[in-house]
Amino acid sequence: MSQLENNEPLLINEEEETAYDETEKVQIVRNEEDDLEQGVGCGGAPPFSWKKLWLFTGPGFLMSIAFLDPGNLEGDLQAGAVAGYSLLWLLMWATAMGLLVQLLSARLGVATGRHLAELCRDEYPTWARMVLWVMAELALIGSDIQEVIGSAIAIKILSNGILPLWAGVLITALDCFVFLFLENYGIRKLEAVFAVLIATMGVSFAWMFGQAKPSGSELLIGILVPKLSSRTIQKAVGVVGCIIMPHNVFLHSALVQSREVDKRQKYRVQEALNYYTIESTIALFVSFMINLFVTTVFAKGFYNTDLADSIGLVNAGQYLQEKYGGGVFPILYIWAIGLLAAGQSSTITGTYAGQFIMGGFLNFKMKKWLRALITRSCAIIPTIIVALVFDSSEATLDVLNEWLNVLQSIQIPFALIPLLCLVSKEQIMGSFKIGPLYKTIAWLVAALVIMINGYLLLEFFSNEVSGIVYTGFVTVFTASYGAFILYLIARGITFTHWRFKAESSH
């Protein structure tokens, strides 16, 4: 029998609510007779089609925004200033690890027709899923504060300092309504806007790259030759640590459901996975190039200088202006335009992720505008407070940014472990569960990322925490934190999906 005719259904419940209504999904134009005549391609799916790739293109680029948010850009510029070109190889491999995780997230969403937050709601007892939900929301709020502050810094630069940081925060908050407006016109329109924002970042930072004229030979050596030193180890850990964003793991598993895929036909699911793999790889290659541009510009300008250890998002534009001068298009404003595109795009995807996380964990059924407003308010209110308190102090803003990085680092296991447990189970994934080799590599990558972030946490708390009370609190928190991680791993071993149990009882 032809592989194309193997229509054994996966374990799904057609009545279950999904991330997108059927009317919202992008319809993939197919010709069943042509597919059967042409035979099979990779994994039993129909042969490659450029037209289908175009129709599947979108979710991966929205996902890639998290690799380009202001927090990542700050990590890039600091790595370049402190370590020069020597960490470019690590940036490349960190992006590859991020791609692996995001492909697993996409696989989960396509094969099950449900996203990670929904599956966590079904698989964990109430207390555990509430902890996971709170952790996911905290990670999202921490990320959103960094993104909104990044946009506000860009607006302050572009207004020549007329608009203070808090005013930039309010302007950025309006993106919630832009998002709602665009969403009414369909997912493809929203994806087109993100394509423009990514292109804006690419052009802005590529222009800066051209202005800086970095050394081609040193750049190539930095990519191909692994190198670490005692001075660069902390920045190296930071490069890896900021690649995996917890909310992005939840987001991608929902975004891939924006395409119409008949899950009753295995070869259609495989076809979707193939195209999403290609699209996500292209998207993260673009994000890698943009991150590389930023790193090399600051490596060229500030490596081995007295300014290297003091550069951050707040003062980066001014330092660039002093180093490279004005010209027809002052580099200060080119930097601000790229930063604004990064901040705006990442805050909108944050709103998007927040809707899926809240709806998935709590099973809230409310109008989209209300859910988006609640999600946006959770981040904007604390961000305005931050902007008012820290507007006049670069040093305290940098300290806050370190605490926000810690907040997000803490959350990473609570997205990665459930994801890996779910994609490994045949009761949940059917024949699309990951194999032993893929599973081993995925767990090794997850363990590496978790250990690296654990190192960051240990380093941070050893420097910041002192006194018996604080030390006692950190000790209790660490013990509880470790116990919950072990629980998630143990619970994953005993997963029996609710749909499988329901069918077994009949």
XYZ file of C-alpha atoms in Angstrom, residues 88-403:
316
model
C 30.715 33.830 17.625
C 31.087 30.037 17.464
C 29.047 29.766 20.653
C 26.355 32.082 19.270
C 26.050 29.777 16.249
C 25.774 26.593 18.312
C 23.426 28.214 20.835
C 21.138 29.147 17.949
C 21.307 25.540 16.717
C 20.283 24.322 20.195
C 17.424 26.823 20.176
C 16.335 25.473 16.790
C 16.249 21.921 18.167
C 13.989 22.971 21.044
C 11.676 24.982 18.792
C 11.345 22.104 16.317
C 10.234 19.880 19.188
C 7.666 22.503 20.154
C 6.392 22.636 16.563
C 6.292 18.843 16.408
C 4.134 18.710 19.533
C 1.670 21.264 18.175
C 1.319 19.714 14.726
C 1.088 16.063 15.807
C -1.412 16.598 18.638
C -3.358 19.604 17.357
C -2.961 21.178 20.799
C -0.337 23.496 22.238
C 1.975 22.970 25.207
C -0.077 24.921 27.764
C -3.235 22.941 26.912
C -1.403 19.627 27.214
C 0.125 20.642 30.553
C -3.378 21.434 31.795
C -4.443 17.878 30.962
C -1.336 16.024 32.099
C -0.563 17.589 35.488
C -2.627 17.749 38.677
C -4.169 21.112 39.554
C -1.446 22.270 41.968
C 1.369 21.443 39.543
C -0.227 23.078 36.518
C -0.985 26.201 38.569
C 2.699 26.400 39.535
C 3.653 25.947 35.865
C 1.194 28.659 34.847
C 2.494 31.147 37.428
C 6.074 30.413 36.373
C 5.228 30.884 32.695
C 3.477 34.191 33.434
C 6.426 35.436 35.520
C 8.841 34.553 32.719
C 6.630 36.362 30.220
C 6.353 39.464 32.424
C 10.126 39.537 32.955
C 10.768 39.234 29.231
C 8.113 41.827 28.424
C 9.597 44.392 30.813
C 12.958 44.095 29.018
C 11.306 44.360 25.609
C 9.149 47.358 26.490
C 12.098 49.132 28.138
C 14.144 48.451 24.985
C 11.445 50.063 22.831
C 11.202 52.992 25.249
C 14.980 53.556 25.072
C 14.750 53.613 21.258
C 11.859 56.102 21.354
C 13.835 58.303 23.748
C 16.805 58.315 21.338
C 14.663 59.016 18.275
C 12.924 61.913 20.073
C 16.316 63.407 21.064
C 15.495 62.832 24.730
C 12.241 64.805 24.626
C 10.163 61.746 25.525
C 11.174 60.197 28.880
C 11.333 56.462 29.411
C 7.834 56.218 30.927
C 6.321 57.982 27.886
C 8.027 55.456 25.626
C 6.523 52.673 27.723
C 3.013 54.078 27.222
C 3.562 54.415 23.469
C 4.820 50.831 23.313
C 1.746 49.680 25.262
C -0.376 50.747 22.299
C 1.044 47.818 20.316
C -1.617 45.708 22.049
C -4.286 47.517 20.052
C -2.210 47.310 16.872
C -2.022 43.566 17.439
C -5.783 43.297 17.907
C -6.370 45.384 14.790
C -4.073 43.236 12.657
C -5.425 39.978 14.038
C -8.872 40.867 12.741
C -7.466 40.857 9.206
C -6.048 37.342 9.443
C -2.841 35.637 10.498
C -1.093 36.283 7.157
C -1.426 40.062 7.576
C 0.051 39.809 11.053
C 2.926 37.689 9.740
C 3.589 40.271 7.011
C 4.011 43.005 9.640
C 6.540 40.868 11.501
C 8.388 40.251 8.241
C 8.702 44.033 7.810
C 9.982 44.435 11.393
C 12.560 41.654 10.959
C 13.648 43.210 7.656
C 13.997 46.578 9.424
C 16.278 44.992 12.013
C 18.266 43.216 9.316
C 18.806 46.366 7.240
C 19.609 48.544 10.281
C 22.176 46.229 11.813
C 23.645 45.233 8.436
C 24.161 48.962 7.729
C 25.968 49.288 11.062
C 28.043 46.218 10.152
C 29.032 47.902 6.900
C 29.939 51.106 8.707
C 32.083 49.320 11.297
C 33.988 47.257 8.678
C 34.937 44.378 11.007
C 37.813 42.055 10.165
C 36.627 39.255 7.876
C 39.392 36.850 8.923
C 38.794 37.406 12.653
C 35.057 36.979 12.123
C 35.568 33.664 10.316
C 37.980 32.401 12.982
C 35.486 33.437 15.676
C 32.779 31.301 14.040
C 34.921 28.240 13.292
C 37.392 28.068 16.202
C 35.981 27.480 19.723
C 37.715 29.671 22.284
C 37.016 30.488 25.944
C 38.922 32.284 28.666
C 38.353 33.117 32.314
C 37.411 36.667 31.297
C 34.795 35.606 28.741
C 33.216 32.620 30.532
C 30.414 34.662 32.107
C 29.489 36.270 28.780
C 29.630 32.836 27.151
C 27.153 31.489 29.675
C 24.966 34.524 29.019
C 24.996 33.905 25.249
C 23.606 30.389 25.729
C 21.311 31.334 28.583
C 19.368 33.994 26.700
C 18.671 31.857 23.626
C 15.958 29.633 25.181
C 12.966 31.777 26.143
C 10.325 29.867 28.151
C 7.326 31.689 26.666
C 8.645 31.025 23.147
C 8.452 27.262 23.693
C 4.750 27.637 24.529
C 4.207 30.079 21.658
C 5.622 28.015 18.792
C 3.527 24.950 19.634
C 0.430 27.157 19.162
C 1.582 29.139 16.112
C 2.049 26.018 13.957
C -1.660 25.286 14.303
C -2.469 28.349 12.189
C -2.223 26.108 9.101
C -4.917 23.643 8.146
C -3.471 20.125 8.540
C -5.583 16.979 8.410
C -4.260 15.027 11.390
C -6.176 11.928 10.341
C -3.640 11.520 7.528
C -0.133 10.831 8.735
C 1.548 11.946 5.558
C -0.115 15.371 5.870
C 1.247 15.745 9.393
C 4.696 14.702 8.136
C 4.391 17.185 5.277
C 3.651 20.008 7.727
C 6.588 18.990 9.928
C 8.922 18.991 6.923
C 7.916 22.494 5.837
C 8.022 23.859 9.371
C 11.528 22.424 9.765
C 12.714 24.227 6.627
C 10.947 27.469 7.557
C 12.180 27.517 11.160
C 15.746 26.803 10.046
C 15.661 29.726 7.594
C 14.118 32.016 10.233
C 16.759 31.205 12.848
C 19.550 31.561 10.285
C 18.291 35.103 9.667
C 18.193 35.748 13.422
C 21.739 34.379 13.760
C 22.987 36.777 11.094
C 21.328 39.747 12.810
C 22.823 38.766 16.176
C 26.195 38.320 14.475
C 25.990 41.839 12.993
C 25.398 43.350 16.437
C 28.140 41.319 18.134
C 30.778 42.129 15.509
C 29.974 45.860 15.432
C 30.640 46.150 19.157
C 33.611 43.763 18.957
C 35.204 45.985 16.325
C 34.504 49.215 18.182
C 34.912 48.435 21.874
C 36.871 45.214 22.444
C 39.930 45.843 24.647
C 38.810 49.393 25.459
C 38.022 51.042 28.790
C 34.346 51.236 27.792
C 33.910 47.491 27.222
C 32.586 46.640 30.680
C 30.178 49.595 30.914
C 28.174 49.210 27.694
C 24.459 48.389 27.911
C 21.261 49.128 25.995
C 20.881 52.548 27.600
C 24.246 53.971 26.525
C 25.095 51.789 23.502
C 23.733 54.292 20.972
C 25.764 57.182 22.386
C 28.953 55.114 22.457
C 28.367 54.083 18.826
C 27.900 57.717 17.833
C 31.127 58.750 19.547
C 33.039 55.862 17.975
C 31.754 55.925 14.399
C 30.561 59.516 14.055
C 27.510 60.984 12.364
C 27.450 60.920 8.583
C 24.391 61.213 6.367
C 22.542 58.681 8.507
C 23.891 58.950 12.076
C 24.604 55.488 13.490
C 22.862 56.490 16.730
C 19.505 56.678 14.934
C 20.135 53.569 12.828
C 20.757 51.692 16.098
C 17.582 53.161 17.601
C 15.478 52.135 14.577
C 16.747 48.536 14.811
C 16.204 48.492 18.567
C 12.672 49.865 18.182
C 11.817 47.173 15.609
C 13.190 44.512 17.987
C 11.232 45.873 20.951
C 7.945 46.349 19.118
C 7.989 42.945 17.431
C 8.923 41.093 20.624
C 6.273 42.842 22.748
C 3.559 41.934 20.248
C 4.657 38.278 20.190
C 4.724 38.451 23.999
C 1.060 39.498 23.957
C 0.359 36.628 21.583
C 2.176 34.124 23.808
C 0.371 35.444 26.879
C -3.007 34.683 25.318
C -2.051 31.083 24.598
C -0.478 30.557 28.025
C -3.463 31.965 29.932
C -6.056 30.274 27.737
C -4.223 26.949 27.728
C -3.507 26.590 31.442
C -6.755 28.074 32.759
C -9.095 27.136 29.908
C -10.445 30.690 29.924
C -13.022 31.369 27.246
C -13.137 35.120 26.771
C -13.028 37.579 23.921
C -9.587 37.990 22.378
C -9.415 41.733 22.988
C -10.103 41.220 26.706
C -7.528 38.451 27.045
C -4.937 40.559 25.185
C -5.721 43.557 27.398
C -5.257 41.490 30.578
C -2.024 39.980 29.239
C -0.656 43.377 28.246
C -1.635 45.000 31.567
C 0.274 42.344 33.538
C 3.495 43.567 31.907
C 2.826 47.254 31.270
C 1.874 48.215 34.838
C 5.131 46.931 36.421
C 7.098 48.330 33.455
C 5.723 51.854 33.980
C 6.722 51.607 37.655
C 10.197 50.471 36.584
C 10.480 53.338 34.073
C 9.484 55.960 36.652
C 11.869 54.596 39.299
C 14.912 53.905 37.104
C 14.603 56.547 34.359
C 17.507 58.653 35.599
C 19.895 55.853 36.565
C 21.672 53.650 34.022
C 23.393 51.616 36.747
C 20.170 50.641 38.526
C 18.524 49.818 35.195
C 21.399 47.410 34.450
C 20.936 45.800 37.890
C 17.220 45.406 37.213
C 18.038 43.782 33.872
C 20.260 41.246 35.658
C 17.414 40.350 38.031
